[in-house]
Amino acid sequence: MARNMMELVRRGRSGLPLLRMASPFSTQQAVDSPSLKGLSGLRINKEATQLVGRTPMVYLNKVTEGCHAQIAAKLEFLQPAFSVKDRPAVAMIEDAEKNGLITPGKVHFETTGPEIWDDTLGQVDIFVMGIGSGGTVTGVGRYLKSKNPNVKIYGVEPAESNILNGGQPGPHLITGNGVGFKPKILDMDVMEKVLEVKSEDAVKMARELAKKEGLLVGISSGANTVAALTLARMPENKGKLIVTVLPSLGERYLSSALFEDLRREAEQMQPVPVD
């Protein structure tokens, strides 16, 4: 399966290549290995931090019933630490060694935004992203708007903790989103609107992505997809390209509500005698 995914190239309108990597990780900064005789020019990275970024994109196909627009997901969980947070983590550490001036929003402006623009050949119409620190939606949103002011940016927050829409903070299941206050780096002006997603819908969609699309992702990925589908089903968005992000790998949510049914089923399993 892994080999098939690595070789897969999905093409949408205008022949957009949206899953176009030979590996889940970047080899942009690969180095030669002079210690290996006759093997010059190897595409091998010097260290793990060089694997951050250049994550692939893929169209969603099985959960998009009734949609008028196409949805492309950027697989940020395919990074060394399996999270969208790999980017700001590396950037902040590297910059801290220098001046300590970088912010999470800045790294997404410099890397994630340009990658989305390049991979869609500048044809992205809508970007939708959950709000935790606000770095991704702010950085990507500002970059895409700088390239095309007509690109629409939407944030996502838990319906149970909808403070960005004037509500009150509250408990929810969308890990990493809905921190209970307006983050300092969040640029509200870059967004058209902040969409609300219920925790139960986010959990259900995360399961659907695993079952139907083959993407084992976390609950925040489910929330982003629910929001993207809401936009894609609007008649006014017919024919548009909507991009969202799948931030983290589902494996780290084994103890969460995402796998509650499977845990319950496993607990009820009876031992089978073996002859």
GROMACS .gro file of C-alpha atoms in nm:
model
  275
    1MET     CA    1   0.000   0.000   0.000
    2ALA     CA    2   0.280   0.239   0.093
    3ARG     CA    3   0.453   0.179  -0.237
    4ASN     CA    4   0.131   0.237  -0.427
    5MET     CA    5   0.070   0.564  -0.244
    6MET     CA    6   0.422   0.683  -0.313
    7GLU     CA    7   0.377   0.618  -0.683
    8LEU     CA    8   0.023   0.754  -0.703
    9VAL     CA    9  -0.029   1.077  -0.891
   10ARG     CA   10  -0.378   1.219  -0.873
   11ARG     CA   11  -0.470   1.481  -1.134
   12GLY     CA   12  -0.761   1.720  -1.110
   13ARG     CA   13  -0.863   2.020  -1.317
   14SER     CA   14  -0.593   2.154  -1.544
   15GLY     CA   15  -0.393   1.839  -1.466
   16LEU     CA   16  -0.296   1.951  -1.117
   17PRO     CA   17  -0.049   1.702  -0.962
   18LEU     CA   18  -0.173   1.673  -0.603
   19LEU     CA   19   0.010   1.369  -0.471
   20ARG     CA   20   0.340   1.404  -0.637
   21MET     CA   21   0.614   1.298  -0.399
   22ALA     CA   22   0.838   0.994  -0.434
   23SER     CA   23   0.845   0.978  -0.053
   24PRO     CA   24   0.628   1.110   0.231
   25PHE     CA   25   0.922   1.325   0.336
   26SER     CA   26   1.113   1.596   0.155
   27THR     CA   27   1.455   1.533   0.003
   28GLN     CA   28   1.511   1.890  -0.109
   29GLN     CA   29   1.824   1.927   0.097
   30ALA     CA   30   1.968   1.585   0.022
   31VAL     CA   31   2.344   1.558   0.032
   32ASP     CA   32   2.606   1.345  -0.137
   33SER     CA   33   2.774   1.078   0.071
   34PRO     CA   34   3.144   1.090  -0.017
   35SER     CA   35   3.221   0.804   0.220
   36LEU     CA   36   3.033   0.559  -0.003
   37LYS     CA   37   3.240   0.474  -0.309
   38GLY     CA   38   3.066   0.501  -0.643
   39LEU     CA   39   2.742   0.630  -0.488
   40SER     CA   40   2.769   1.003  -0.540
   41GLY     CA   41   2.452   1.206  -0.578
   42LEU     CA   42   2.246   1.003  -0.332
   43ARG     CA   43   1.915   1.165  -0.240
   44ILE     CA   44   1.973   1.114   0.131
   45ASN     CA   45   1.910   1.387   0.385
   46LYS     CA   46   2.181   1.478   0.629
   47GLU     CA   47   1.947   1.493   0.930
   48ALA     CA   48   1.582   1.451   1.027
   49THR     CA   49   1.505   1.823   1.038
   50GLN     CA   50   1.555   1.834   0.661
   51LEU     CA   51   1.255   1.601   0.623
   52VAL     CA   52   1.014   1.868   0.746
   53GLY     CA   53   0.790   2.024   0.483
   54ARG     CA   54   0.699   1.955   0.119
   55THR     CA   55   0.417   1.726   0.233
   56PRO     CA   56   0.193   1.577  -0.039
   57MET     CA   57  -0.164   1.670  -0.125
   58VAL     CA   58  -0.443   1.434  -0.227
   59TYR     CA   59  -0.802   1.474  -0.343
   60LEU     CA   60  -1.077   1.340  -0.117
   61ASN     CA   61  -1.302   1.109  -0.319
   62LYS     CA   62  -1.515   0.885  -0.097
   63VAL     CA   63  -1.655   1.130   0.162
   64THR     CA   64  -1.748   1.403  -0.084
   65GLU     CA   65  -2.100   1.299  -0.182
   66GLY     CA   66  -2.313   1.599  -0.273
   67CYS     CA   67  -2.019   1.836  -0.313
   68HIS     CA   68  -2.006   2.099  -0.587
   69ALA     CA   69  -1.637   2.176  -0.529
   70GLN     CA   70  -1.324   1.962  -0.516
   71ILE     CA   71  -1.142   1.918  -0.186
   72ALA     CA   72  -0.767   1.864  -0.166
   73ALA     CA   73  -0.609   1.773   0.167
   74LYS     CA   74  -0.250   1.854   0.259
   75LEU     CA   75  -0.110   1.559   0.455
   76GLU     CA   76   0.086   1.738   0.727
   77PHE     CA   77   0.093   1.422   0.939
   78LEU     CA   78   0.352   1.279   0.696
   79GLN     CA   79   0.642   1.449   0.872
   80PRO     CA   80   0.903   1.312   1.114
   81ALA     CA   81   0.693   1.383   1.426
   82PHE     CA   82   0.366   1.323   1.237
   83SER     CA   83   0.222   1.670   1.288
   84VAL     CA   84   0.168   2.013   1.133
   85LYS     CA   85   0.358   2.141   1.437
   86ASP     CA   86   0.685   2.003   1.298
   87ARG     CA   87   0.727   2.319   1.092
   88PRO     CA   88   0.710   2.583   1.368
   89ALA     CA   89   0.900   2.355   1.605
   90VAL     CA   90   1.202   2.330   1.374
   91ALA     CA   91   1.179   2.694   1.271
   92MET     CA   92   1.162   2.824   1.627
   93ILE     CA   93   1.453   2.611   1.741
   94GLU     CA   94   1.669   2.715   1.446
   95ASP     CA   95   1.579   3.081   1.485
   96ALA     CA   96   1.625   3.070   1.861
   97GLU     CA   97   1.988   2.984   1.793
   98LYS     CA   98   2.008   3.309   1.603
   99ASN     CA   99   1.773   3.582   1.724
  100GLY     CA  100   1.453   3.420   1.850
  101LEU     CA  101   1.242   3.629   1.613
  102ILE     CA  102   1.033   3.373   1.427
  103THR     CA  103   0.670   3.284   1.505
  104PRO     CA  104   0.454   2.985   1.404
  105GLY     CA  105   0.259   3.209   1.166
  106LYS     CA  106   0.576   3.319   0.992
  107VAL     CA  107   0.694   2.967   0.915
  108HIS     CA  108   0.358   2.878   0.759
  109PHE     CA  109   0.376   3.197   0.551
  110GLU     CA  110   0.722   3.095   0.431
  111THR     CA  111   0.664   2.722   0.374
  112THR     CA  112   0.310   2.581   0.395
  113GLY     CA  113   0.148   2.866   0.203
  114PRO     CA  114   0.394   2.856  -0.090
  115GLU     CA  115   0.367   2.476  -0.108
  116ILE     CA  116  -0.012   2.493  -0.140
  117TRP     CA  117   0.015   2.768  -0.402
  118ASP     CA  118   0.274   2.574  -0.602
  119ASP     CA  119   0.100   2.236  -0.579
  120THR     CA  120  -0.232   2.380  -0.698
  121LEU     CA  121  -0.064   2.591  -0.969
  122GLY     CA  122  -0.219   2.895  -0.805
  123GLN     CA  123  -0.572   2.766  -0.861
  124VAL     CA  124  -0.672   2.730  -0.496
  125ASP     CA  125  -0.999   2.915  -0.435
  126ILE     CA  126  -1.064   2.845  -0.067
  127PHE     CA  127  -0.842   2.748   0.228
  128VAL     CA  128  -0.998   2.617   0.549
  129MET     CA  129  -0.810   2.533   0.869
  130GLY     CA  130  -0.877   2.467   1.236
  131ILE     CA  131  -0.761   2.726   1.487
  132GLY     CA  132  -0.534   2.629   1.775
  133SER     CA  133  -0.250   2.879   1.804
  134GLY     CA  134  -0.381   3.035   1.483
  135GLY     CA  135  -0.042   3.008   1.317
  136THR     CA  136  -0.141   2.794   1.019
  137VAL     CA  137  -0.457   2.977   0.916
  138THR     CA  138  -0.285   3.314   0.966
  139GLY     CA  139   0.039   3.230   0.786
  140VAL     CA  140  -0.114   3.037   0.499
  141GLY     CA  141  -0.401   3.282   0.472
  142ARG     CA  142  -0.174   3.584   0.447
  143TYR     CA  143   0.045   3.417   0.187
  144LEU     CA  144  -0.241   3.302  -0.035
  145LYS     CA  145  -0.404   3.645  -0.010
  146SER     CA  146  -0.073   3.805  -0.111
  147LYS     CA  147  -0.075   3.593  -0.426
  148ASN     CA  148  -0.446   3.628  -0.499
  149PRO     CA  149  -0.666   3.861  -0.292
  150ASN     CA  150  -0.973   3.669  -0.410
  151VAL     CA  151  -0.875   3.351  -0.225
  152LYS     CA  152  -1.115   3.301   0.065
  153ILE     CA  153  -0.986   3.188   0.404
  154TYR     CA  154  -1.200   3.015   0.666
  155GLY     CA  155  -1.111   2.919   1.021
  156VAL     CA  156  -1.262   2.632   1.220
  157GLU     CA  157  -1.343   2.613   1.591
  158PRO     CA  158  -1.535   2.365   1.810
  159ALA     CA  159  -1.906   2.444   1.834
  160GLU     CA  160  -1.882   2.365   2.206
  161SER     CA  161  -1.613   2.631   2.259
  162ASN     CA  162  -1.698   2.896   2.001
  163ILE     CA  163  -1.539   3.203   2.155
  164LEU     CA  164  -1.425   3.342   1.818
  165ASN     CA  165  -1.792   3.362   1.723
  166GLY     CA  166  -1.888   3.534   2.047
  167GLY     CA  167  -1.962   3.220   2.247
  168GLN     CA  168  -1.817   3.080   2.568
  169PRO     CA  169  -1.524   2.842   2.621
  170GLY     CA  170  -1.625   2.486   2.700
  171PRO     CA  171  -1.510   2.124   2.693
  172HIS     CA  172  -1.478   1.958   2.353
  173LEU     CA  173  -1.300   1.667   2.182
  174ILE     CA  174  -1.120   1.846   1.897
  175THR     CA  175  -0.766   1.822   2.031
  176GLY     CA  176  -0.543   2.113   1.932
  177ASN     CA  177  -0.830   2.345   1.844
  178GLY     CA  178  -1.051   2.572   2.053
  179VAL     CA  179  -0.798   2.681   2.315
  180GLY     CA  180  -1.058   2.891   2.500
  181PHE     CA  181  -0.923   3.236   2.412
  182LYS     CA  182  -0.823   3.437   2.106
  183PRO     CA  183  -0.457   3.354   2.032
  184LYS     CA  184  -0.229   3.654   2.006
  185ILE     CA  185  -0.094   3.562   1.661
  186LEU     CA  186  -0.437   3.490   1.508
  187ASP     CA  187  -0.528   3.738   1.234
  188MET     CA  188  -0.907   3.758   1.232
  189ASP     CA  189  -0.903   3.998   0.937
  190VAL     CA  190  -0.753   3.738   0.701
  191MET     CA  191  -1.060   3.515   0.740
  192GLU     CA  192  -1.402   3.540   0.581
  193LYS     CA  193  -1.557   3.354   0.871
  194VAL     CA  194  -1.486   3.104   1.147
  195LEU     CA  195  -1.691   2.788   1.092
  196GLU     CA  196  -1.816   2.582   1.385
  197VAL     CA  197  -1.789   2.202   1.395
  198LYS     CA  198  -1.935   1.974   1.661
  199SER     CA  199  -1.696   1.733   1.832
  200GLU     CA  200  -1.911   1.432   1.746
  201ASP     CA  201  -1.907   1.527   1.378
  202ALA     CA  202  -1.528   1.570   1.384
  203VAL     CA  203  -1.479   1.228   1.544
  204LYS     CA  204  -1.717   1.063   1.299
  205MET     CA  205  -1.542   1.220   0.999
  206ALA     CA  206  -1.196   1.118   1.125
  207ARG     CA  207  -1.324   0.760   1.130
  208GLU     CA  208  -1.474   0.801   0.783
  209LEU     CA  209  -1.143   0.928   0.646
  210ALA     CA  210  -0.972   0.614   0.774
  211LYS     CA  211  -1.239   0.374   0.646
  212LYS     CA  212  -1.317   0.535   0.311
  213GLU     CA  213  -1.010   0.738   0.210
  214GLY     CA  214  -0.738   0.528   0.375
  215LEU     CA  215  -0.615   0.826   0.578
  216LEU     CA  216  -0.550   0.749   0.947
  217VAL     CA  217  -0.576   1.097   1.094
  218GLY     CA  218  -0.670   1.272   1.417
  219ILE     CA  219  -0.987   1.446   1.531
  220SER     CA  220  -0.877   1.794   1.420
  221SER     CA  221  -0.837   1.653   1.069
  222GLY     CA  222  -1.196   1.535   1.091
  223ALA     CA  223  -1.306   1.885   1.195
  224ASN     CA  224  -1.120   2.046   0.905
  225THR     CA  225  -1.277   1.801   0.661
  226VAL     CA  226  -1.629   1.860   0.795
  227ALA     CA  227  -1.579   2.233   0.744
  228ALA     CA  228  -1.437   2.181   0.395
  229LEU     CA  229  -1.732   1.960   0.302
  230THR     CA  230  -1.975   2.223   0.429
  231LEU     CA  231  -1.819   2.476   0.193
  232ALA     CA  232  -1.794   2.227  -0.094
  233ARG     CA  233  -2.167   2.153  -0.077
  234MET     CA  234  -2.262   2.517  -0.126
  235PRO     CA  235  -2.388   2.576  -0.483
  236GLU     CA  236  -2.195   2.904  -0.503
  237ASN     CA  237  -1.870   2.709  -0.470
  238LYS     CA  238  -1.939   2.480  -0.765
  239GLY     CA  239  -1.622   2.402  -0.960
  240LYS     CA  240  -1.392   2.560  -0.702
  241LEU     CA  241  -1.085   2.404  -0.544
  242ILE     CA  242  -1.094   2.391  -0.164
  243VAL     CA  243  -0.777   2.307   0.028
  244THR     CA  244  -0.763   2.196   0.389
  245VAL     CA  245  -0.497   2.042   0.613
  246LEU     CA  246  -0.486   1.705   0.787
  247PRO     CA  247  -0.256   1.805   1.073
  248SER     CA  248  -0.175   1.488   1.265
  249LEU     CA  249  -0.159   1.108   1.257
  250GLY     CA  250  -0.448   0.915   1.411
  251GLU     CA  251  -0.220   0.674   1.594
  252ARG     CA  252  -0.156   0.928   1.870
  253TYR     CA  253  -0.530   0.936   1.948
  254LEU     CA  254  -0.556   0.570   2.052
  255SER     CA  255  -0.670   0.666   2.404
  256SER     CA  256  -0.917   0.930   2.284
  257ALA     CA  257  -1.283   0.919   2.182
  258LEU     CA  258  -1.170   0.849   1.826
  259PHE     CA  259  -1.105   0.482   1.905
  260GLU     CA  260  -1.357   0.440   2.187
  261ASP     CA  261  -1.572   0.194   1.992
  262LEU     CA  262  -1.273  -0.018   1.897
  263ARG     CA  263  -1.149  -0.026   2.257
  264ARG     CA  264  -1.493  -0.134   2.377
  265GLU     CA  265  -1.507  -0.405   2.112
  266ALA     CA  266  -1.160  -0.528   2.206
  267GLU     CA  267  -1.256  -0.544   2.574
  268GLN     CA  268  -1.553  -0.766   2.492
  269MET     CA  269  -1.357  -1.009   2.277
  270GLN     CA  270  -1.335  -1.362   2.411
  271PRO     CA  271  -1.020  -1.573   2.389
  272VAL     CA  272  -1.024  -1.836   2.118
  273PRO     CA  273  -0.870  -2.173   2.204
  274VAL     CA  274  -0.586  -2.284   1.981
  275ASP     CA  275  -0.531  -2.654   1.922
   0.00000   0.00000   0.00000
